[in-house]
XYZ file of C-alpha atoms in Angstrom:
656
model
C 36.919 5.418 -27.273
C 36.058 8.896 -26.013
C 33.840 11.323 -27.879
C 31.500 14.191 -27.095
C 27.762 14.755 -27.321
C 27.526 18.417 -26.473
C 30.425 17.738 -24.107
C 30.220 13.935 -24.021
C 32.525 11.211 -22.876
C 31.730 7.760 -24.169
C 32.534 5.439 -22.509
C 12.091 -9.203 3.477
C 0.452 -24.909 23.837
C -1.085 -21.221 22.812
C -2.702 -19.516 25.781
C -6.432 -19.788 25.114
C -7.021 -20.799 28.727
C -8.560 -23.978 27.379
C -7.316 -26.528 29.877
C -5.537 -29.410 28.252
C -4.840 -27.679 24.940
C -2.316 -29.753 23.061
C 0.150 -28.414 20.553
C -0.157 -31.583 18.511
C -3.207 -30.148 16.750
C -1.063 -27.315 15.490
C 2.104 -29.184 14.634
C 0.732 -32.362 13.076
C -0.602 -30.711 9.952
C 2.487 -30.941 7.762
C 0.813 -33.222 5.236
C -2.185 -30.919 5.032
C 0.032 -27.869 4.618
C 1.904 -29.484 1.753
C -1.259 -30.400 -0.122
C -3.265 -27.241 0.533
C -0.725 -24.626 -0.568
C -0.730 -24.313 -4.317
C 1.066 -21.061 -4.953
C 2.846 -20.134 -8.133
C 4.417 -17.191 -6.301
C 6.052 -19.706 -3.939
C 7.911 -21.260 -6.860
C 9.396 -18.004 -8.144
C 13.160 -17.869 -7.887
C 15.493 -15.092 -8.910
C 18.971 -15.767 -10.174
C 21.765 -13.316 -9.471
C 24.550 -13.473 -12.010
C 28.186 -12.639 -11.455
C 27.487 -9.360 -13.218
C 24.664 -8.563 -10.746
C 26.917 -9.273 -7.765
C 30.055 -7.563 -9.031
C 31.008 -4.514 -6.930
C 34.630 -4.287 -7.990
C 36.136 -1.291 -9.701
C 39.036 -3.149 -11.268
C 39.961 -1.915 -14.710
C 37.254 0.766 -14.561
C 37.584 4.066 -16.378
C 37.352 7.058 -14.002
C 35.305 10.080 -15.070
C 35.142 13.367 -13.172
C 31.610 14.652 -13.760
C 32.598 18.120 -12.621
C 34.549 18.456 -15.814
C 31.559 17.631 -18.026
C 29.545 20.411 -19.629
C 26.286 18.886 -20.865
C 25.565 15.144 -21.317
C 27.845 12.208 -20.789
C 27.194 9.487 -23.355
C 28.545 5.977 -22.873
C 28.656 3.995 -26.097
C 31.083 1.188 -25.234
C 30.655 -1.773 -22.868
C 32.746 -1.650 -19.707
C 33.065 -0.309 -16.155
C 33.046 3.417 -15.392
C 33.655 5.233 -12.106
C 31.591 8.419 -11.885
C 32.614 11.012 -9.322
C 32.041 14.696 -8.830
C 28.987 16.759 -9.801
C 27.136 17.013 -13.090
C 25.165 20.227 -12.628
C 22.638 19.955 -15.455
C 23.045 16.996 -17.750
C 22.395 13.346 -18.358
C 24.446 10.184 -18.200
C 23.157 8.359 -21.285
C 24.033 4.707 -21.960
C 23.625 3.633 -25.552
C 25.635 0.521 -26.357
C 25.103 -2.588 -28.443
C 22.115 -4.786 -27.501
C 24.459 -7.523 -26.264
C 26.739 -5.232 -24.243
C 26.823 -4.720 -20.461
C 27.724 -1.492 -18.667
C 28.817 -1.198 -15.031
C 28.508 2.252 -13.427
C 30.355 2.787 -10.143
C 29.199 5.863 -8.205
C 31.845 7.476 -6.024
C 30.230 10.487 -4.271
C 28.551 11.393 -7.528
C 25.779 13.986 -7.885
C 23.859 14.061 -11.153
C 21.147 16.661 -11.731
C 19.098 17.346 -14.834
C 16.229 19.752 -15.481
C 15.097 18.361 -18.843
C 15.205 14.538 -18.578
C 16.375 11.475 -16.650
C 19.729 12.153 -14.975
C 20.686 8.505 -15.683
C 19.166 7.136 -18.872
C 19.783 3.732 -20.453
C 18.575 3.692 -24.047
C 20.205 0.453 -25.209
C 22.149 -2.321 -23.451
C 21.899 -5.970 -22.480
C 22.186 -5.174 -18.744
C 23.307 -2.247 -16.638
C 24.471 -2.353 -13.029
C 25.049 0.555 -10.657
C 27.466 0.045 -7.767
C 27.456 2.384 -4.764
C 31.008 2.584 -3.498
C 31.461 2.069 0.258
C 31.292 5.183 2.452
C 29.881 7.356 -0.328
C 26.655 9.321 -0.762
C 25.400 9.597 -4.322
C 22.507 11.825 -5.342
C 20.264 11.841 -8.401
C 17.965 14.849 -8.953
C 15.465 15.627 -11.669
C 12.816 18.363 -11.913
C 9.057 18.493 -12.495
C 9.286 18.821 -16.278
C 11.059 16.838 -19.008
C 11.679 17.529 -22.668
C 8.928 16.162 -24.892
C 11.211 13.451 -26.257
C 12.006 12.213 -22.732
C 8.502 12.277 -21.189
C 7.859 8.622 -22.012
C 10.803 7.560 -19.854
C 9.649 9.317 -16.729
C 12.140 8.177 -14.087
C 15.120 9.838 -12.461
C 17.008 6.603 -13.154
C 15.511 5.083 -16.285
C 16.561 1.934 -18.115
C 15.197 0.301 -21.234
C 17.134 -2.817 -20.198
C 17.416 -4.803 -16.948
C 18.933 -2.788 -14.111
C 20.827 -3.922 -10.993
C 21.881 -1.835 -7.989
C 24.492 -3.084 -5.522
C 27.274 -1.793 -3.285
C 27.963 -0.625 0.245
C 27.289 3.071 -0.224
C 24.203 5.269 -0.297
C 21.980 6.415 -3.157
C 19.503 9.306 -2.817
C 16.978 9.740 -5.624
C 14.832 12.890 -5.743
C 12.284 12.371 -8.511
C 10.073 15.418 -8.925
C 8.809 14.452 -12.362
C 7.481 10.880 -12.148
C 9.087 7.604 -10.963
C 12.225 7.272 -8.889
C 13.818 4.219 -10.526
C 12.219 2.626 -13.571
C 12.971 -0.167 -16.020
C 11.091 -1.557 -18.994
C 12.402 -4.986 -17.945
C 13.730 -6.084 -14.518
C 15.094 -4.299 -11.470
C 17.292 -6.094 -8.932
C 18.468 -4.599 -5.657
C 21.370 -6.609 -4.299
C 22.618 -4.327 -1.535
C 23.192 -0.699 -0.660
C 21.344 2.035 1.181
C 18.743 3.582 -1.141
C 16.407 6.506 -0.440
C 13.766 7.514 -2.987
C 11.395 10.469 -2.903
C 9.125 10.266 -5.951
C 6.282 12.242 -7.471
C 4.751 8.997 -8.743
C 6.065 5.456 -8.080
C 9.192 4.844 -6.067
C 10.431 1.811 -8.047
C 8.742 0.453 -11.139
C 10.041 -2.558 -13.052
C 7.759 -3.584 -15.884
C 8.645 -7.293 -15.680
C 9.876 -7.660 -12.092
C 11.364 -6.047 -9.016
C 13.565 -8.275 -6.843
C 15.370 -7.398 -3.610
C 18.140 -9.619 -2.288
C 19.290 -7.378 0.563
C 20.036 -3.788 1.468
C 18.109 -0.862 2.924
C 15.326 0.752 0.930
C 13.346 3.829 1.984
C 10.625 5.105 -0.338
C 8.270 8.053 -0.148
C 5.900 8.074 -3.124
C 2.833 9.991 -4.177
C 1.557 6.862 -5.918
C 2.863 3.293 -5.372
C 6.026 2.425 -3.499
C 7.161 -0.625 -5.495
C 5.290 -1.902 -8.517
C 5.398 -4.019 -11.648
C 3.191 -3.694 -14.707
C 3.378 -6.793 -16.956
C -0.115 -8.339 -17.194
C -0.052 -10.716 -20.165
C 3.043 -12.854 -19.561
C 2.149 -14.935 -16.485
C 5.809 -15.646 -15.694
C 6.492 -11.944 -15.176
C 4.952 -9.028 -13.337
C 6.220 -10.082 -9.900
C 7.749 -8.494 -6.808
C 10.206 -10.811 -5.040
C 11.695 -9.953 -1.633
C 14.375 -12.219 -0.215
C 15.792 -10.050 2.535
C 16.642 -6.493 3.483
C 14.947 -3.564 5.210
C 12.128 -1.806 3.387
C 10.297 1.290 4.601
C 7.557 2.668 2.337
C 5.243 5.631 2.778
C 2.856 6.020 -0.138
C -0.406 7.597 -1.156
C -1.113 4.639 -3.444
C -0.262 0.992 -2.820
C 2.846 0.166 -0.840
C 3.810 -2.855 -2.951
C 1.915 -3.778 -6.119
C 2.770 -6.874 -8.157
C 0.503 -7.050 -11.197
C 0.945 -10.828 -11.228
C 2.673 -12.078 -8.060
C 4.194 -11.011 -4.768
C 6.587 -13.402 -2.998
C 8.132 -12.454 0.366
C 10.657 -14.805 1.976
C 12.333 -12.531 4.515
C 13.335 -9.035 5.437
C 11.842 -6.280 7.570
C 9.043 -4.523 5.710
C 7.236 -1.459 7.015
C 4.476 0.017 4.829
C 2.306 3.050 5.546
C -0.329 4.159 3.038
C -2.279 7.377 3.513
C -4.427 7.753 0.395
C -8.135 8.442 0.642
C -10.132 5.337 -0.328
C -13.713 4.148 -0.216
C -14.337 2.745 3.255
C -15.464 -0.887 3.480
C -19.105 -1.195 4.536
C -19.632 2.551 4.665
C -20.243 5.551 2.453
C -17.962 7.621 4.652
C -14.780 8.227 2.676
C -13.176 11.019 4.651
C -13.234 10.084 8.340
C -10.060 8.209 9.163
C -11.075 7.694 12.772
C -8.456 6.246 15.090
C -5.774 5.543 12.528
C -3.434 3.001 14.032
C -5.607 2.615 17.126
C -7.965 0.142 18.734
C -11.227 2.073 19.251
C -13.590 -0.748 20.193
C -11.956 -3.134 22.615
C -9.437 -3.578 25.351
C -6.406 -5.399 24.007
C -5.341 -6.209 27.524
C -7.998 -8.913 27.672
C -6.776 -10.639 24.531
C -5.017 -13.984 25.009
C -1.419 -14.073 23.851
C 0.569 -16.804 22.137
C 4.106 -18.047 22.615
C 6.285 -17.230 19.620
C 9.794 -18.028 18.485
C 10.436 -14.298 18.266
C 8.487 -11.182 19.052
C 6.436 -9.749 16.250
C 7.436 -6.211 15.337
C 5.835 -3.528 17.476
C 3.661 -0.877 15.863
C 5.502 2.388 15.414
C 4.774 5.235 17.785
C 4.249 7.490 14.798
C 5.325 7.952 11.228
C 7.163 11.059 10.182
C 6.334 12.112 6.687
C 8.836 14.079 4.670
C 8.747 17.806 4.353
C 7.823 18.813 0.840
C 10.211 21.768 0.679
C 13.515 20.115 -0.140
C 16.509 22.419 -0.204
C 18.709 19.791 -1.859
C 16.678 19.666 -5.062
C 17.556 21.602 -8.168
C 13.924 22.657 -8.538
C 11.737 21.412 -5.900
C 8.842 22.213 -3.764
C 6.970 18.961 -4.106
C 3.591 18.169 -2.520
C 4.140 16.958 1.004
C 2.763 13.872 2.726
C 1.319 14.845 6.092
C 0.658 13.174 9.383
C -2.890 12.791 10.717
C -4.286 16.100 11.944
C -5.519 16.733 15.475
C -8.841 15.060 14.676
C -7.194 11.877 13.454
C -7.843 12.623 9.784
C -5.233 12.128 7.111
C -4.557 15.194 4.988
C -3.667 14.129 1.437
C -0.812 15.882 -0.329
C -1.044 18.552 -2.961
C -0.584 17.233 -6.479
C 2.653 18.008 -8.294
C 2.785 18.429 -12.040
C 2.534 14.987 -13.640
C 3.808 13.675 -16.971
C 1.526 13.208 -19.923
C 1.676 9.419 -20.077
C -0.905 6.659 -19.920
C 0.115 5.828 -16.358
C -1.158 8.494 -13.986
C -0.847 8.295 -10.210
C -4.100 8.120 -8.307
C -3.803 10.825 -5.685
C -7.126 11.966 -4.237
C -7.675 15.662 -3.714
C -8.680 17.290 -0.465
C -12.436 17.999 -0.354
C -13.114 21.688 -0.878
C -16.013 23.774 0.335
C -17.307 26.865 -1.406
C -17.878 29.424 1.326
C -20.710 31.032 -0.643
C -22.759 28.003 -1.646
C -21.731 25.838 1.328
C -21.512 22.759 -0.888
C -18.768 20.172 -0.689
C -17.010 18.864 -3.784
C -17.606 15.132 -4.311
C -14.595 12.889 -4.723
C -14.824 9.734 -6.824
C -12.839 7.142 -4.905
C -14.076 4.086 -6.798
C -10.692 3.555 -8.453
C -8.516 4.768 -5.593
C -6.164 2.180 -4.101
C -3.916 2.522 -1.062
C -3.353 -1.103 -0.127
C -0.376 -2.231 1.887
C 0.669 -5.130 -0.355
C -1.311 -6.071 -3.473
C -1.001 -8.951 -5.956
C -2.903 -9.436 -9.178
C -2.792 -13.241 -9.210
C -1.042 -14.784 -6.205
C 0.659 -13.708 -2.961
C 3.038 -15.892 -0.953
C 4.552 -14.937 2.423
C 7.153 -17.397 3.644
C 9.042 -15.271 6.168
C 10.071 -11.834 7.287
C 8.602 -9.203 9.588
C 5.845 -7.164 7.963
C 4.198 -4.130 9.547
C 1.429 -2.395 7.615
C -0.622 0.679 8.507
C -2.990 1.299 5.608
C -6.147 3.219 4.900
C -7.060 0.457 2.423
C -6.742 -3.363 2.738
C -3.433 -4.367 4.276
C -2.979 -7.504 2.094
C -5.029 -7.987 -1.080
C -4.814 -10.508 -3.904
C -7.126 -10.851 -6.890
C -6.198 -14.548 -6.710
C -4.845 -16.555 -3.769
C -2.889 -15.696 -0.609
C -0.672 -18.176 1.250
C 1.008 -17.326 4.570
C 3.342 -20.010 5.912
C 5.769 -18.060 8.083
C 6.760 -14.603 9.252
C 5.566 -11.986 11.735
C 2.752 -9.791 10.437
C 1.332 -6.719 12.224
C -1.559 -5.367 10.169
C -3.790 -2.331 10.645
C -6.389 -0.864 8.290
C -8.161 2.321 9.304
C -10.922 2.111 6.673
C -10.968 -1.316 5.033
C -10.104 -4.976 5.492
C -7.138 -6.888 6.831
C -6.312 -9.840 4.548
C -8.501 -10.277 1.459
C -8.196 -12.761 -1.391
C -10.573 -13.327 -4.263
C -9.335 -16.935 -4.372
C -8.154 -19.395 -1.717
C -6.673 -17.878 1.449
C -4.396 -20.202 3.411
C -2.624 -19.568 6.713
C -0.307 -22.424 7.612
C 2.181 -20.758 9.957
C 3.697 -17.566 11.231
C 2.349 -14.914 13.596
C -0.492 -12.893 12.088
C -1.837 -10.015 14.169
C -4.632 -7.936 12.655
C -4.781 -5.033 15.062
C -7.753 -3.285 13.505
C -9.819 -3.685 10.342
C -13.388 -3.602 9.081
C -13.214 -7.326 8.298
C -10.190 -9.378 9.266
C -9.628 -12.380 6.974
C -11.764 -12.725 3.854
C -12.028 -14.851 0.743
C -14.479 -13.369 -1.731
C -14.994 -16.367 -3.995
C -13.181 -19.398 -2.544
C -12.071 -21.093 0.686
C -10.317 -20.010 3.855
C -7.951 -22.673 5.185
C -6.240 -22.331 8.565
C -3.945 -25.172 9.543
C -1.201 -23.417 11.478
C 0.117 -20.184 12.857
C -0.711 -17.828 15.728
C -3.498 -15.536 14.555
C -5.277 -12.651 16.289
C -8.042 -10.686 14.582
C -9.749 -7.481 15.777
C -12.558 -6.091 13.620
C -15.493 -3.722 13.569
C -17.426 -6.220 11.428
C -16.802 -9.919 10.676
C -13.607 -11.493 11.919
C -13.260 -14.276 9.335
C -15.539 -14.211 6.302
C -15.885 -16.691 3.440
C -18.084 -14.524 1.244
C -18.744 -16.686 -1.808
C -22.408 -17.727 -1.592
C -22.662 -21.506 -1.694
C -19.044 -21.973 -2.766
C -16.773 -20.657 -0.021
C -15.819 -22.889 2.906
C -13.886 -22.248 6.090
C -11.696 -25.148 7.222
C -9.710 -24.958 10.470
C -7.438 -27.886 11.237
C -4.638 -26.336 13.282
C -3.088 -23.193 14.624
C -3.990 -20.804 17.431
C -6.792 -18.399 16.546
C -8.281 -15.520 18.551
C -10.997 -13.397 16.961
C -12.488 -10.284 18.581
C -15.269 -9.088 16.276
C -18.090 -6.563 16.472
C -19.804 -8.462 13.635
C -19.863 -12.226 13.177
C -16.808 -13.897 14.651
C -16.627 -16.508 11.894
C -18.979 -16.141 8.931
C -19.134 -18.728 6.154
C -21.566 -18.334 3.282
C -21.251 -22.073 2.859
C -19.841 -24.655 5.298
C -17.657 -24.343 8.396
C -15.505 -27.318 9.394
C -13.354 -27.480 12.535
C -11.062 -30.490 12.855
C -8.271 -29.042 15.000
C -6.605 -25.951 16.350
C -7.113 -23.758 19.409
C -9.922 -21.298 18.706
C -11.236 -18.400 20.779
C -14.061 -16.343 19.260
C -14.940 -13.194 21.183
C -18.112 -12.409 19.307
C -20.415 -9.420 18.953
C -22.547 -7.873 21.686
C -25.615 -7.305 19.507
C -28.212 -9.930 18.571
C -28.029 -9.199 14.853
C -24.700 -11.059 14.641
C -23.252 -14.193 16.171
C -19.950 -15.687 17.196
C -20.410 -18.497 14.632
C -22.369 -17.923 11.432
C -22.734 -20.435 8.591
C -25.174 -20.725 5.694
C -24.298 -24.371 5.033
C -23.337 -27.193 7.379
C -21.020 -26.854 10.355
C -19.009 -29.734 11.780
C -16.797 -30.012 14.869
C -14.634 -33.137 14.867
C -11.608 -31.917 16.826
C -9.771 -28.969 18.228
C -10.348 -26.704 21.207
C -13.176 -24.201 20.666
C -14.633 -21.382 22.720
C -17.036 -19.005 20.978
C -19.023 -16.547 23.045
C -21.456 -13.785 22.193
C -25.172 -13.003 22.220
C -27.847 -15.699 22.444
C -30.130 -14.117 19.860
C -28.663 -15.068 16.466
C -27.226 -18.367 17.613
C -26.024 -20.968 15.098
C -24.826 -24.429 16.078
C -23.024 -27.358 14.424
C -24.870 -30.013 12.414
C -22.229 -32.667 12.939
C -20.129 -33.295 16.040
C -17.830 -36.237 16.646
C -16.326 -34.418 19.642
C -18.563 -33.376 22.545
C -19.803 -29.816 21.978
C -21.947 -27.621 24.245
C -24.028 -24.527 23.603
C -24.596 -22.849 26.971
C -26.987 -19.873 27.183
C -27.009 -18.123 30.545
C -30.015 -16.457 32.175
C -28.491 -12.978 32.009
C -25.680 -11.124 30.275
C -22.200 -11.645 31.715
C -20.099 -8.541 32.337
C -16.916 -7.598 30.554
C -13.955 -8.667 32.646
C -15.769 -11.549 34.321
C -13.881 -14.800 34.799
C -15.615 -17.951 33.565
C -14.634 -21.417 34.710
C -16.323 -24.732 33.899
C -15.388 -27.879 35.806
C -16.440 -31.525 35.515
C -17.752 -33.786 38.278
C -14.190 -34.429 39.461
C -13.503 -30.702 39.680
C -11.197 -30.773 36.669
C -11.238 -27.482 34.789
C -12.326 -28.015 31.187
C -12.876 -24.374 30.123
C -11.523 -21.166 31.620
C -11.271 -17.625 30.240
C -11.834 -13.951 31.034
C -14.510 -12.154 29.020
C -13.284 -9.272 26.900
C -16.884 -8.072 26.390
C -20.430 -8.772 27.574
C -21.992 -12.037 26.406
C -24.824 -14.491 27.103
C -23.970 -17.663 25.174
C -20.888 -19.882 24.985
C -20.283 -22.634 22.449
C -17.355 -24.824 23.481
C -15.781 -28.110 22.516
C -12.586 -29.950 23.400
C -11.284 -33.458 23.818
C -11.669 -33.354 27.627
C -15.451 -33.191 27.460
C -17.379 -36.423 28.084
C -20.884 -37.358 29.189
C -21.558 -36.226 32.746
C -22.285 -33.268 35.012
C -20.558 -29.893 34.900
C -20.600 -26.708 36.980
C -20.208 -23.136 35.735
C -18.464 -20.552 37.925
C -18.558 -16.818 37.168
C -16.112 -14.629 39.101
C -15.576 -17.516 41.509
C -19.271 -17.984 42.307
C -21.254 -21.040 41.281
C -23.702 -19.970 38.592
C -25.351 -23.066 37.145
C -24.930 -26.785 36.501
C -25.676 -28.836 33.402
C -25.294 -32.321 31.988
C -23.644 -33.401 28.731
C -25.753 -36.206 27.319
C -25.210 -35.985 23.555
C -22.439 -35.062 21.162
C -24.209 -31.691 20.814
C -25.766 -30.521 24.083
C -27.754 -27.287 24.303
C -28.345 -25.654 27.687
C -30.712 -22.737 28.301
C -32.608 -20.648 25.776
C -30.550 -20.805 22.603
C -31.555 -17.883 20.449
C -34.382 -17.019 18.101
C -33.103 -18.429 14.847
C -31.984 -16.874 11.616
C -31.115 -17.643 8.032
C -28.692 -20.540 8.234
C -29.239 -24.116 9.373
C -32.728 -23.801 10.889
C -32.590 -27.147 12.688
C -29.762 -25.958 14.923
C -30.812 -22.356 15.618
C -32.466 -23.064 18.995
C -35.474 -21.438 20.644
C -36.929 -18.589 18.549
C -38.577 -16.865 21.524
C -35.567 -15.545 23.436
C -34.029 -12.389 21.981
C -31.563 -12.022 24.842
C -31.824 -9.570 27.710
C -29.593 -6.656 26.702
C -30.872 -4.335 29.426
C -30.059 -6.547 32.384
C -26.293 -6.478 31.923
C -25.296 -8.433 34.999
C -24.788 -11.998 36.085
């Protein structure tokens, strides 16, 4: 049936230089991994129906949009090929609640200056297919009619929406969201580019990506869901595909869950946020850089595949788009010459309950010389955020964020994948609940704190992990409740604060661990408020001798060695037994005075320490925990194992 409305047609062993490191500690933890990971996000599965996967145009009705004057209304179920240009109108789908509609875009351009160019008011499901070798463009403007403001997306659907095909879709959303659905959004395939004044893609119940290429530039969040009450919904699920997001808000935000099983994901967030551990909210410092240490001294790990390299630079889109019907939108800028991010100008926003959080540039009154204060307490520019649970089971993920790179209000589980993470102002990986790393390659290039659980445990039983921080490397922050348990994996921490900091207990039963601790005596390589045990693994932790904390329980020989003077950055350290077998060997990435080390090669007997090839001192291991030299002045943790209180460490004499 054809009728008119206006003119309408219906129709995603390690090299620690610990001699004798065995990979068995890393690979024998399968039972532990199975029992420790309790992730609802891991169990999420998305079904793709025949309707979702259908790209065919058989028996479809062809419509030339260039012949339409006004809106095109589709009121019958079926398949429709849209081609040509609709200059100023809407494609409105309004069919029976049980009906499905399949739109096939064949070099179609749809522009509208008063509402959503594609608008689904009623249907069971709607799918949009991008025909091969076509470019299809959807444009709205910065104002909608009052009746359409609530919809607020260039492609809006009240029902579940699927996008597939082998062509390209360009969405220019000057009003609010790029693609939005009150239910579910599935991306099966296709090449999709979205430039949005608010969120790039917003599915109230879920957003799932099976494959395809997705590029999003958004002045709020890149991909998000919103359902908070139904705990089976509100998730972002990524199976495969290539995703590139540049956002002022969060890159990916699942109000309940985020599950990533594969794909190549690149997220850059540039919004102003409150800096972790500082009142400074405007200095972005060395965004994407490593200001405090020499990465060349960091040990490297063998991997099955190289982790993705950090980009040389990110090009942000120019706000003056000539291909828009009405558009000079606020632009997202690169860092300026001083390394500071310049936030975009705000476009006109819709009058809805959901407003994008886009901080304004501080302004100075030239007469009064006062600076306007910005309230950043609610600002969020996280790389990937989950409200309840985050699971990463594969894929290559690169995040450059001003805020936390990974954040969950519940748990985080990482079992596979290659992660390159950088936060210029905040933390690397933060969970309010249990944080588990059981596999994969996790490289935190720069962050205030690296790996943190606010209220529960940190469990590391696999993976290759490097952490570089300006404060604590690994922090279990829940007083008296949070534990850190390391039973496997390869871990290197380079921290300006505590290397490992547990507000309760610290237990090491396996793994290859290198802690390159702080250089100041107010922090330590190992910090624990409760008990610490070493019963296995290969451990080297070096730092100052002042705030030294040692294990309570050792069933594997462990040594705390404090040297007479500070050891220089770049010095080579080698410890051999009485038979001249090397038991510890590494190159210092910073100055230090104390080393705590433990491995299965250590036994009772005499040992010699060489620094830069020269014999420095000898010592004897006589007990499971042996302390050599002046071991610190004590602190707030386990007082029995804090060592001598009288030696604050000689910071001035910075030589061997």
